[in-house]
Tab-separated table of C-alpha atoms in Angstrom:
chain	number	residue	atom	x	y	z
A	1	UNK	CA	-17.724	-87.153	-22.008
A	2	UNK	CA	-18.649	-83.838	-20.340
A	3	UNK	CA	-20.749	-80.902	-20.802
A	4	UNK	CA	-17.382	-79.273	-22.738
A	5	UNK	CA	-17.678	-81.615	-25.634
A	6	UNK	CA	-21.322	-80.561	-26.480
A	7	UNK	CA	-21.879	-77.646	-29.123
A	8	UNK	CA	-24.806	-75.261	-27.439
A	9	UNK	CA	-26.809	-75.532	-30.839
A	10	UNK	CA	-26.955	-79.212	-31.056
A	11	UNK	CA	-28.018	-79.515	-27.346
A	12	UNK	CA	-31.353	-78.197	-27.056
A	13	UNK	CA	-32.513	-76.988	-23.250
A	14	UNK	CA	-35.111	-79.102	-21.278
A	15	UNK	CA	-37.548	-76.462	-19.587
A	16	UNK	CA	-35.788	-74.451	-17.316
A	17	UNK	CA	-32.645	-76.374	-17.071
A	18	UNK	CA	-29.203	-74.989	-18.592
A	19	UNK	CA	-27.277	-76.042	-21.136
A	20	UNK	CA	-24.815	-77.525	-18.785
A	21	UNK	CA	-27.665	-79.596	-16.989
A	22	UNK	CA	-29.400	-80.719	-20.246
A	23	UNK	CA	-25.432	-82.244	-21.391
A	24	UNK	CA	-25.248	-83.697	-17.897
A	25	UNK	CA	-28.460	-85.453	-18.454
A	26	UNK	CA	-27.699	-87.234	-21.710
A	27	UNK	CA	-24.432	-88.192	-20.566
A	28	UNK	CA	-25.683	-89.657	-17.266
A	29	UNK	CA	-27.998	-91.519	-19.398
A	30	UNK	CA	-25.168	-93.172	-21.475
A	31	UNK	CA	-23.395	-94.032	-18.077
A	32	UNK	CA	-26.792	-96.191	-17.009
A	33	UNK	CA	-26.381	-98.095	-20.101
A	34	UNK	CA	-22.714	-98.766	-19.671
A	35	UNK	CA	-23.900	-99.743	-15.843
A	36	UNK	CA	-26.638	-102.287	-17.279
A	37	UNK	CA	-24.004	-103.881	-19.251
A	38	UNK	CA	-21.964	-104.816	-16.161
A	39	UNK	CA	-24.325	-105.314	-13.537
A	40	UNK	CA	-26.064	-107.945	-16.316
A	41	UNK	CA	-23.185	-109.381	-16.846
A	42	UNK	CA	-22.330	-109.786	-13.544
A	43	UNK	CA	-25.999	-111.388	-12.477
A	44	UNK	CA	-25.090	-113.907	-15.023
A	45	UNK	CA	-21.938	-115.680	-13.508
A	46	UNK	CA	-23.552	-114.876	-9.926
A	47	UNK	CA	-21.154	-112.157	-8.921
A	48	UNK	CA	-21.781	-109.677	-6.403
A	49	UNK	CA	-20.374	-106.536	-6.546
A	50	UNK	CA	-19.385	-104.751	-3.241
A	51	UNK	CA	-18.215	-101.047	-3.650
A	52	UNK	CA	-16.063	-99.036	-1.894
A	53	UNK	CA	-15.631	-95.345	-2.191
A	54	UNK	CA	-11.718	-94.552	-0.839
A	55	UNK	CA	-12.568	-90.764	-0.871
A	56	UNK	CA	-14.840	-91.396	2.267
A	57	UNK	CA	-16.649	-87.735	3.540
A	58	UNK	CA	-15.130	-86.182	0.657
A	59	UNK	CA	-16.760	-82.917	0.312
A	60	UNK	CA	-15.761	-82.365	-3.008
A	61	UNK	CA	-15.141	-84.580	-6.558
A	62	UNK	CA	-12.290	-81.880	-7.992
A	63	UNK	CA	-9.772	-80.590	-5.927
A	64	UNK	CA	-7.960	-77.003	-5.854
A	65	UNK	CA	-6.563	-76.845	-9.025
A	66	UNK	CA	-9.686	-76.871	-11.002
A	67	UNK	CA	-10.963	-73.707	-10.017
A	68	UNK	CA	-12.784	-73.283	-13.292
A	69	UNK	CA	-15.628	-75.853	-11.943
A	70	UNK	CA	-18.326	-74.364	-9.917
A	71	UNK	CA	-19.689	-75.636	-6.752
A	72	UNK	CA	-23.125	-76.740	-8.338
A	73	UNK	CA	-21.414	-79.027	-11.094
A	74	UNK	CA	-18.922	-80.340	-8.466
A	75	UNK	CA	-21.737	-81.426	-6.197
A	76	UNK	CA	-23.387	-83.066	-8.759
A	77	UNK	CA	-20.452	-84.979	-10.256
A	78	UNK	CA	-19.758	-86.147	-6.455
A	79	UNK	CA	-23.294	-87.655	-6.632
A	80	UNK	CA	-22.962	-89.086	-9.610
A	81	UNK	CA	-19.917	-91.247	-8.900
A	82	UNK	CA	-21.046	-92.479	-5.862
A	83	UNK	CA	-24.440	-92.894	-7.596
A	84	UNK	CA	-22.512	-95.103	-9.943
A	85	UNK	CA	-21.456	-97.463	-6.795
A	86	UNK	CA	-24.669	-97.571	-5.031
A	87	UNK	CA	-26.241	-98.799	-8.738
A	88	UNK	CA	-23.712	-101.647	-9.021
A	89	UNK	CA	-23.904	-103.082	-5.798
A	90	UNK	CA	-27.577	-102.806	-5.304
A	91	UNK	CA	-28.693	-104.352	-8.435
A	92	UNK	CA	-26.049	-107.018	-7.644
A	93	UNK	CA	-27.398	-107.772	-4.261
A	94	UNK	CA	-24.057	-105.956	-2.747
A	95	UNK	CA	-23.386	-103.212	-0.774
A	96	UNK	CA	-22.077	-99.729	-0.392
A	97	UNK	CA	-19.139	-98.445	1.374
A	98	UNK	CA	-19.352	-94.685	0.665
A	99	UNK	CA	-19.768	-91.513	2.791
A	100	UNK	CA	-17.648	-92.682	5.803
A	101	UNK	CA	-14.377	-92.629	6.716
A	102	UNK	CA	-14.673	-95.943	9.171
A	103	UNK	CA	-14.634	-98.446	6.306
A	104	UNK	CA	-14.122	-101.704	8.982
A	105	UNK	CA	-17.882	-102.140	9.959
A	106	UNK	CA	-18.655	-102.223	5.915
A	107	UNK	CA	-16.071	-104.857	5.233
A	108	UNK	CA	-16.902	-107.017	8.057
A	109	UNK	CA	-20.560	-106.734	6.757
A	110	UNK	CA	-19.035	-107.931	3.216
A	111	UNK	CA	-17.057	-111.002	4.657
A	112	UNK	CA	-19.303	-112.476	6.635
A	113	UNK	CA	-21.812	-112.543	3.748
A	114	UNK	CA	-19.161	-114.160	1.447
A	115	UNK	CA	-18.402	-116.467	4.392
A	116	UNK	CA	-22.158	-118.361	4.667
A	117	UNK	CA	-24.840	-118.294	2.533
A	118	UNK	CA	-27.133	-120.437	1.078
A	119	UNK	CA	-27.303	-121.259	-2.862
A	120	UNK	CA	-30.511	-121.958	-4.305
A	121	UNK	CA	-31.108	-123.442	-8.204
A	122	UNK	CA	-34.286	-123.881	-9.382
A	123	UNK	CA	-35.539	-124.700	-13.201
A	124	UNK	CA	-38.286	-122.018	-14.448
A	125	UNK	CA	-41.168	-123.735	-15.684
A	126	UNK	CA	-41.605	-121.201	-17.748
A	127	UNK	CA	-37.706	-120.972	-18.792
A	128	UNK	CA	-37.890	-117.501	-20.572
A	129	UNK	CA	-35.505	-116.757	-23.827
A	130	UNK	CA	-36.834	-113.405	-24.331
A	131	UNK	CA	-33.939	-111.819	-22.987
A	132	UNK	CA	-36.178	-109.019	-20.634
A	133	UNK	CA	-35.463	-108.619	-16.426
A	134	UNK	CA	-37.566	-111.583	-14.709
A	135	UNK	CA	-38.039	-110.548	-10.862
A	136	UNK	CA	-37.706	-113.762	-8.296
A	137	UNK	CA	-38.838	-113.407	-4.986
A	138	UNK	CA	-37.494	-115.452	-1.617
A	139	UNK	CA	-39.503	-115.847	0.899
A	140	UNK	CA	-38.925	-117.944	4.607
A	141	UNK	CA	-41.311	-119.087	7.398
A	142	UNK	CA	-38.593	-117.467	10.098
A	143	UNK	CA	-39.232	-113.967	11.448
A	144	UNK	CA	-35.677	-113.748	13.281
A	145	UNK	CA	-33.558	-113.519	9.792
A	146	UNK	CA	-32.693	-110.721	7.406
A	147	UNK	CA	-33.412	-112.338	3.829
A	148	UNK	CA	-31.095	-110.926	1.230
A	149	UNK	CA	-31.231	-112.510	-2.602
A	150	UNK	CA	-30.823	-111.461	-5.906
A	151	UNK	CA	-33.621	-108.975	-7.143
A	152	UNK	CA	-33.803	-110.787	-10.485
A	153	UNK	CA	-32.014	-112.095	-13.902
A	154	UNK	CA	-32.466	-111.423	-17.075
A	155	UNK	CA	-32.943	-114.189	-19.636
A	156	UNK	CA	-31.184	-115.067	-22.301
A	157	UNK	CA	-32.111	-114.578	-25.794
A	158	UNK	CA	-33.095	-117.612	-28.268
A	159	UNK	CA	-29.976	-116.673	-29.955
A	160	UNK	CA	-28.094	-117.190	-26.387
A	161	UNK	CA	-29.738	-120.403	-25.658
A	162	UNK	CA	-28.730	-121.536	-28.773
A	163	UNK	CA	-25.053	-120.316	-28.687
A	164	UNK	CA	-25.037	-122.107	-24.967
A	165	UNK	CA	-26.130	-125.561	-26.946
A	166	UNK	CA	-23.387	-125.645	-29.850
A	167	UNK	CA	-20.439	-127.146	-29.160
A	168	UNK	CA	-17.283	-124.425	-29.350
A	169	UNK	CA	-15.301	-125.314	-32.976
A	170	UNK	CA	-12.610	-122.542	-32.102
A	171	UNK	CA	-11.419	-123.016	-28.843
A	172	UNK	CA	-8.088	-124.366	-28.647
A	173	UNK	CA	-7.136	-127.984	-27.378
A	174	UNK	CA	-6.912	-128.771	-24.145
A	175	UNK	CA	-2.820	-129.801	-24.257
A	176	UNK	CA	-2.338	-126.571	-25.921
A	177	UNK	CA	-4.222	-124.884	-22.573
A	178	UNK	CA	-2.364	-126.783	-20.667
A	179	UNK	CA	1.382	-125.833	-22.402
A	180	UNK	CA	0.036	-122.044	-22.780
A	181	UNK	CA	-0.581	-122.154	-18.536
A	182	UNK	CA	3.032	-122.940	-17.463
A	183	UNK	CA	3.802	-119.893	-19.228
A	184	UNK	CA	2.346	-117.727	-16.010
A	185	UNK	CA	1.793	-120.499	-13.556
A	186	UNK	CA	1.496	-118.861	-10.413
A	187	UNK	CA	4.195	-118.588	-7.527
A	188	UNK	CA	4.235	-117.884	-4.417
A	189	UNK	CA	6.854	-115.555	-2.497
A	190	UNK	CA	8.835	-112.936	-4.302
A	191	UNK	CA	10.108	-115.461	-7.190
A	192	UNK	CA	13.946	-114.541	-7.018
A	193	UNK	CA	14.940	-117.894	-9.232
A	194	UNK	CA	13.267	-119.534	-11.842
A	195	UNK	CA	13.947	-123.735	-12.219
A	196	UNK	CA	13.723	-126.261	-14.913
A	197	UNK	CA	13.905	-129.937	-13.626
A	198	UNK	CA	14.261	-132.089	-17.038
A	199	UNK	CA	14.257	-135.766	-17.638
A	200	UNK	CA	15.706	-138.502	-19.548
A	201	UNK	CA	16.399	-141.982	-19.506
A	202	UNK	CA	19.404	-143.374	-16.991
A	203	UNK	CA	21.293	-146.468	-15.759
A	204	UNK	CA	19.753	-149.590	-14.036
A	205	UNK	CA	16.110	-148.669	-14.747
A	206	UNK	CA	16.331	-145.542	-13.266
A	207	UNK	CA	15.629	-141.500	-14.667
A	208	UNK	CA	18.631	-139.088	-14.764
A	209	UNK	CA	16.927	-135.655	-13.513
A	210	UNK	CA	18.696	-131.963	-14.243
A	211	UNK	CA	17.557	-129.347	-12.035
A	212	UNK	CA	18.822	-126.195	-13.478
A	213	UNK	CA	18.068	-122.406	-11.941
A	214	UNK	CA	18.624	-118.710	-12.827
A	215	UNK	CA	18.205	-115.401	-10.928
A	216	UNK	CA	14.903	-113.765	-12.200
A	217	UNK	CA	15.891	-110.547	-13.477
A	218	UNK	CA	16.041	-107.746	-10.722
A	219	UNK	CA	13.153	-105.987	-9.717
A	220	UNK	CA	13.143	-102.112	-9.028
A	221	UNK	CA	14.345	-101.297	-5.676
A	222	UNK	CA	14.848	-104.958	-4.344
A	223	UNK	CA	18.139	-105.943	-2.940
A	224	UNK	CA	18.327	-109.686	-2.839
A	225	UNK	CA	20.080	-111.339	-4.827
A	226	UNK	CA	20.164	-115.196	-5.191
A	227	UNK	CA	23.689	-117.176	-4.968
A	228	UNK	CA	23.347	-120.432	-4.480
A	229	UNK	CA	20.059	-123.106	-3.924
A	230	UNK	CA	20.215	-125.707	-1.408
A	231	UNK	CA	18.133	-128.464	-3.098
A	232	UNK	CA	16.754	-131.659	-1.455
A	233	UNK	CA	14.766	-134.018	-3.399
A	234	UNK	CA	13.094	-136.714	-1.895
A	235	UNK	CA	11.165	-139.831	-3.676
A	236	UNK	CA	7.730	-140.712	-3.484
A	237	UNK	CA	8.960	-143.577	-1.503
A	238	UNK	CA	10.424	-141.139	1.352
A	239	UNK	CA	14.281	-142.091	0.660
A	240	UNK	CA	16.217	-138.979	-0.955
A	241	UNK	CA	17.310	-138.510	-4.162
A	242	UNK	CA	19.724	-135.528	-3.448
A	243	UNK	CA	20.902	-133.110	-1.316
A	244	UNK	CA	23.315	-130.192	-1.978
A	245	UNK	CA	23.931	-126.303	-2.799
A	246	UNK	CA	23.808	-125.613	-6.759
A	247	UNK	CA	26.139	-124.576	-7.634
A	248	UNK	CA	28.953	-125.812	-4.945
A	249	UNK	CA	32.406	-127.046	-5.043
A	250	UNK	CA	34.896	-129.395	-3.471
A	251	UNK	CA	34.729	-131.088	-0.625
A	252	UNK	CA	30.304	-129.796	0.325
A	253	UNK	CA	29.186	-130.893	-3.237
A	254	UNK	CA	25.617	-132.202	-3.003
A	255	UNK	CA	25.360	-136.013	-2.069
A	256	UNK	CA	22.936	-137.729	-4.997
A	257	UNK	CA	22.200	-141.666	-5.722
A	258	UNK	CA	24.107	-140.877	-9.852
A	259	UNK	CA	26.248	-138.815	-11.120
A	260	UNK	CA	27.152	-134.772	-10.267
A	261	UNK	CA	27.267	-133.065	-13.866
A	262	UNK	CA	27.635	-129.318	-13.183
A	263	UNK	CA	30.485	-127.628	-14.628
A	264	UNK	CA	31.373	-126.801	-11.209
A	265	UNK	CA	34.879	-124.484	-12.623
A	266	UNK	CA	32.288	-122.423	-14.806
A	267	UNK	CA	30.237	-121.926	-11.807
A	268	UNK	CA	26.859	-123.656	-13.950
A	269	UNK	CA	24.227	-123.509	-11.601
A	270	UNK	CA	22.653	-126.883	-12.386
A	271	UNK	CA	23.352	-130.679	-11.043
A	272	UNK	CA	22.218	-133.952	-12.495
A	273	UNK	CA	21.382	-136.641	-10.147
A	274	UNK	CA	19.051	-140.046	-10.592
A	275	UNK	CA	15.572	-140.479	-9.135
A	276	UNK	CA	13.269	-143.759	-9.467
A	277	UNK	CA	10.277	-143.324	-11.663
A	278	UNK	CA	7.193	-141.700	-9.652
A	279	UNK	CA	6.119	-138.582	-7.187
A	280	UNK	CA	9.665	-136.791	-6.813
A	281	UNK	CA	9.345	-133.812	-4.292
A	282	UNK	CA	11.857	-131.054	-4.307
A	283	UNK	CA	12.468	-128.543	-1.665
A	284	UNK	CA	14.711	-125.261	-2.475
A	285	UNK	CA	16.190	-122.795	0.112
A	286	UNK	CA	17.363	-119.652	-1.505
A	287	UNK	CA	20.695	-118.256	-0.228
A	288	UNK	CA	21.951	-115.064	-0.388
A	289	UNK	CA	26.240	-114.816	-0.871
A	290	UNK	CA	26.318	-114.376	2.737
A	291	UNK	CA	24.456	-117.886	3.055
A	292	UNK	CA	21.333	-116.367	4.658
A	293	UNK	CA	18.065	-118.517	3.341
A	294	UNK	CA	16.055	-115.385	1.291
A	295	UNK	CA	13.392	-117.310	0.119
A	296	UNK	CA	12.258	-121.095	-0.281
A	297	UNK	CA	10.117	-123.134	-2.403
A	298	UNK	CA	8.564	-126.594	-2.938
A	299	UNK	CA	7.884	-127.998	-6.496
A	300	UNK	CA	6.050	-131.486	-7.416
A	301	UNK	CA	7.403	-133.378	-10.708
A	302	UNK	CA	6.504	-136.182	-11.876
A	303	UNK	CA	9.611	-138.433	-13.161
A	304	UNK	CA	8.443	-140.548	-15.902
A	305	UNK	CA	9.438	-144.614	-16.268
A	306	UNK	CA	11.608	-144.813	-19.662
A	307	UNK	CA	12.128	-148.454	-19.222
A	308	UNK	CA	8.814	-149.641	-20.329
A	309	UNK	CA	7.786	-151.023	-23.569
A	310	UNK	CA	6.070	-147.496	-24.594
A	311	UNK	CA	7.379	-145.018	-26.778
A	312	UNK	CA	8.869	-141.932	-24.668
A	313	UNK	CA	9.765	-138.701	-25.317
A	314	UNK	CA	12.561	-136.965	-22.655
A	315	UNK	CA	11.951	-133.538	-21.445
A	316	UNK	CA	12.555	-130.704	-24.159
A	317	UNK	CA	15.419	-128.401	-22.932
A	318	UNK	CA	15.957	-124.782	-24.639
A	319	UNK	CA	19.005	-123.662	-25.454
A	320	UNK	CA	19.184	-119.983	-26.397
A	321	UNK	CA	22.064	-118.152	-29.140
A	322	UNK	CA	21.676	-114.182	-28.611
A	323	UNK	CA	23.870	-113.971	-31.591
A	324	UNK	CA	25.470	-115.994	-34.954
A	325	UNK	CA	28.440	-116.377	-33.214
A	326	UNK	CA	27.000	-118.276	-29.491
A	327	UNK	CA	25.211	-120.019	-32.411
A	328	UNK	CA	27.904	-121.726	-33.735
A	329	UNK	CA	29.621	-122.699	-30.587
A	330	UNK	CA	26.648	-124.169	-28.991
A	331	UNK	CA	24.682	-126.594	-31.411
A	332	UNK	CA	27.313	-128.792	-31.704
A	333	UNK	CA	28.317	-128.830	-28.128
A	334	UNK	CA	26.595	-132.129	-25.761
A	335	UNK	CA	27.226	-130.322	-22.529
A	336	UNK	CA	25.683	-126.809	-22.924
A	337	UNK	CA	23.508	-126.079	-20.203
A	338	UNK	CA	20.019	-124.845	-20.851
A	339	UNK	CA	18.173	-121.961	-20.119
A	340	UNK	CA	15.085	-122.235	-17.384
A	341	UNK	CA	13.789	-119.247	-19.319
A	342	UNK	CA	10.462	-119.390	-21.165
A	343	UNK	CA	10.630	-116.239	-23.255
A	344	UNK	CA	12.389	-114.961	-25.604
A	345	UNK	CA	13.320	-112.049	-28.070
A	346	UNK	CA	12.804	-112.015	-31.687
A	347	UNK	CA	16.294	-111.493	-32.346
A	348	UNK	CA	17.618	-114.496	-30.825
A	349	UNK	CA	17.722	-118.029	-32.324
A	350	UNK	CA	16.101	-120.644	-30.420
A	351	UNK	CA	17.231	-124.595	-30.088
A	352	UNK	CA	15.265	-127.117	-28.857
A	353	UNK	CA	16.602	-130.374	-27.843
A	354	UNK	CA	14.910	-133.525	-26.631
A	355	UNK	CA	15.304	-137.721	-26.606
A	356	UNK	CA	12.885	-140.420	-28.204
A	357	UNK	CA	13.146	-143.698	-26.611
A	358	UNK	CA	11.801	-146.585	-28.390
A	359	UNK	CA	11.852	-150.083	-27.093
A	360	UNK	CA	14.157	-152.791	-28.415
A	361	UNK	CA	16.048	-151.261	-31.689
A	362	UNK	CA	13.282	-149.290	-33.145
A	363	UNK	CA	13.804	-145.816	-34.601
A	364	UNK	CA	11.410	-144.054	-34.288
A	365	UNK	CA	9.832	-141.197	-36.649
A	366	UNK	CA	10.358	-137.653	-35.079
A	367	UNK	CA	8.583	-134.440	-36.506
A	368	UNK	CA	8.097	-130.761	-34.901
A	369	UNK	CA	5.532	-128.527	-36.244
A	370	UNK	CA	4.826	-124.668	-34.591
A	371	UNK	CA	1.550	-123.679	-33.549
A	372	UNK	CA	-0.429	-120.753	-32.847
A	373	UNK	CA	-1.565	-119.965	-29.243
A	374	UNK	CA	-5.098	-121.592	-30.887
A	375	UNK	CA	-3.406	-124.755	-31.702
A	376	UNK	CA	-3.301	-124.659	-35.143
A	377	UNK	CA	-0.528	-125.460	-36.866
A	378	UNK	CA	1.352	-122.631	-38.284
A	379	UNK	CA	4.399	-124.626	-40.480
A	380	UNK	CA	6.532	-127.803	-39.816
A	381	UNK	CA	9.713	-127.406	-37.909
A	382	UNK	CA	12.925	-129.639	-39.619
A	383	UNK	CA	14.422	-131.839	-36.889
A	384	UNK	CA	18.274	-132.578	-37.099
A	385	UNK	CA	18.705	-136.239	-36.181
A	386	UNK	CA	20.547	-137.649	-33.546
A	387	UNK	CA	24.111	-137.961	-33.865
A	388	UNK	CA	27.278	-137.531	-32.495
A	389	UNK	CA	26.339	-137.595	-29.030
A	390	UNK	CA	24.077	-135.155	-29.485
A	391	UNK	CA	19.696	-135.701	-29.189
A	392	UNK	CA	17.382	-134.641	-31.284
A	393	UNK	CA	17.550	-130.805	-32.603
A	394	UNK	CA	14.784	-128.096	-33.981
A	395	UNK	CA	16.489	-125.028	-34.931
A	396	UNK	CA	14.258	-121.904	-34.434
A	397	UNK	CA	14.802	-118.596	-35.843
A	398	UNK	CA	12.133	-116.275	-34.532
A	399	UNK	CA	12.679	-113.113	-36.794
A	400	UNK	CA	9.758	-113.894	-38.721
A	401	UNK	CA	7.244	-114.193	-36.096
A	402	UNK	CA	5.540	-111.239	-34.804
A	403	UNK	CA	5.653	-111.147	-30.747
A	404	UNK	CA	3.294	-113.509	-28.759
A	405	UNK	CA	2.613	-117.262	-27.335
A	406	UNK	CA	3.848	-119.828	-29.250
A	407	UNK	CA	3.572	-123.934	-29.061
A	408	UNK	CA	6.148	-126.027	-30.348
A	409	UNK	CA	4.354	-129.725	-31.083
A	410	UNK	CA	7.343	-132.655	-31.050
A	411	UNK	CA	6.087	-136.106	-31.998
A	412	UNK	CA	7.304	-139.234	-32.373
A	413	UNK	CA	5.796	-142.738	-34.177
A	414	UNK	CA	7.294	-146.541	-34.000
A	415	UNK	CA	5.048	-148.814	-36.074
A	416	UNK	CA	3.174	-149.247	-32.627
A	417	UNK	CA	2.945	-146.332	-30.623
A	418	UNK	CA	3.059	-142.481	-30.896
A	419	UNK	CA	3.439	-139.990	-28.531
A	420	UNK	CA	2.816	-135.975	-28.740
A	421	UNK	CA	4.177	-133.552	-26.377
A	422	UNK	CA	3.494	-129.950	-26.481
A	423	UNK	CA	6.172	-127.124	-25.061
A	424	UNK	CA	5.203	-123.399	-25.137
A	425	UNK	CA	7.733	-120.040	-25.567
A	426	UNK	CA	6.475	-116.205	-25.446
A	427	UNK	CA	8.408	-114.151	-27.762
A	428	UNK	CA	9.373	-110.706	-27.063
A	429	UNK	CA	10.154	-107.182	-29.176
């Protein structure tokens, strides 16, 4: 808003002040609402708010090419923004770092009062709901110390308090949370590759473990580029589990306790190798074609036990089809490698494979169902049995879905047991 939008007859004049100064007054009055709102706010979750003005000694809040502005409305647009500042970090219990251009004493000042301080809770015997400013003063015996505290709070509301006291209907599960947050789990370093490590049942009471990877797609202006990941994975029990390049060929393939299962002609840049049950830590240097390590990485899996008497689901894998055509050629084929990829485009179909291991002969019951980000079920999801080699199967054709976060539920029931697992996909234009 500025004095432009107002129409001279609908603004009347305040004494001797212009029209332009009666505007500015109505509009710096909105602001001090809008300032009110987030300072409250911020008192609430005990946030302080430290400001910094960039502009230090500016002189001026327009520059050159806005000649129309003249130097009285300039000056007092300067002193409103920094106005703006001083108001948030004062009735935060902050501070100000405006009006210099030596911004180092102001940010020492704000870590060493973020680096010790003293919290204080206390129970109002009075414990207000009427939603108004309550003032709280702190007061010490020592004369040596500079007190500093929080001016006030404001209450909340009966309608608040009671809000605080019901129990949330809408908010989703916590599994669903949980699948939703590997979505943008955070990573450190400059994330060249992204991994999958999958699991499923092995030989001699051990878990078969693919660890699959694929360049993250290229950044503007950044010239790495990943070739190869030298992977060592070592048990919770400190003996190794594998070491080697993936992908890599003759003689240097990776040494592992089971079998190698990369396509090593087609250049697949994932290996299968057994692990015991437990902690398994995995290490990855990033090479470049040259061999130069670009970038490295540690990951912690757990690798579950499939030889107990529990019912156990394997990891889900997702296989992607950009077309009808990669379709066809892929859902009956055992040894198509997976995607590490977690998002997808609404024109692509979408398979999603996984084991159920019962114990003994039991078959077990195996259903799918999508759900919403909230974690409500959307519709069920048909599940092609297993057969011919090949695991369990939920087709997935996206086209209908409008773009967002998605859950895929699998399940699985013996007459003893069940077992849920939850898998999440972001879908793309």
């Amino acid at each position: 808003m500025n004095a432009e939008m107002f129409d001279g007859p609908l603004v009347p004049t305040v004494g001797n002040q212009s029209y332009e100064e009666t505007a500015q007054f109505f509009e710096d009055a909105g602001i001090q609402f809008d300032l009110r709102d987030v300072y409250s706010t911020a008192n609430r979750f005990n946030a302080t708010i430290y400001a910094l003005d960039p502009r230090g000694l500016a002189i001026s809040e327009y520059d050159v090419s806005q000649r129309s502005v003249n130097r009285r409305t300039d000056d007092r647009m300067l002193r409103s923004t920094r106005d703006t500042l001083y108001v948030l970090a004062r009735e935060t219990d902050g501070r100000t770092i405006i009006n210099t251009n030596d911004i180092r004493p102001g940010l020492d000042r704000m870590v060493q009062d973020s680096s010790g301080y003293y919290l204080l809770g206390y129970n109002s015997s009075r414990s207000p709901t009427d939603g108004k400013y309550h003032e709280i003063e702190v007061r010490v015996q020592r004369d040596d110390v500079d007190v500093r505290h929080r001016r006030g709070y404001w209450a909340l509301t009966e309608r608040d308090a009671e809000r605080a006291m019901t129990p949330a209907v809408n908010e989703p599960p916590k599994a669903v949370d949980t699948a939703l947050a590997a979505l943008s789990a955070p990573r450190s370093g400059r994330r060249l590759v992204r991994t999958w490590v999958g699991a499923e049942k092995g030989e001699a009471g051990r878990t078969r473990v693919t660890f699959l990877w694929e360049p993250e797609p290229a950044a503007g202006g950044r010239g790495d580029e990943a070739a190869r990941v030298l992977l060592t994975a070592m048990s919770d029990n400190g003996g190794p589990s594998f070491r080697g390049r993936v992908p890599e060929t003759g003689e240097r393939a990776g040494r592992g306790t089971g079998r190698r299962a990369a396509a090593e002609e087609a250049g697949d840049a994932s290996v299968q190798f057994e692990a015991a049950p437990g902690t398994l830590q995995l290490s990855l240097a990033i090479e470049d074609a040259a061999g130069d390590v670009i970038e490295r990485d540690r990951r912690t899996v757990e690798i579950p036990d499939f030889t107990g008497t529990d019912l156990v689901l394997s990891t889900p894998s997702f296989v992607r089809a950009r077309n009808e055509m990669e379709w066809r050629a892929l859902v009956d084929d055992p040894a198509v490698v997976p995607t590490a990829a977690r998002d997808f485009r609404r024109t692509e179909q979408i398979l999603i494979r996984f084991e159920a291991y019962a114990p003994g002969d039991a078959e077990p019951q195996v259903r799918a169902r999508l759900l919403n980000r909230g974690g409500e079920p959307m519709h069920p999801l048909e599940v092609r049995p297993v057969a011919d080699g090949l695991p369990y199967q939920v087709h997935l054709r996206p086209a209908h879905l409008p773009p967002g976060d998605y859950v895929i539920e699998l399940s699985a029931a013996s007459p003893t047991d069940e077992v849920t697992q939850l898998v999440a996909f972001r879908l793309r234009s």
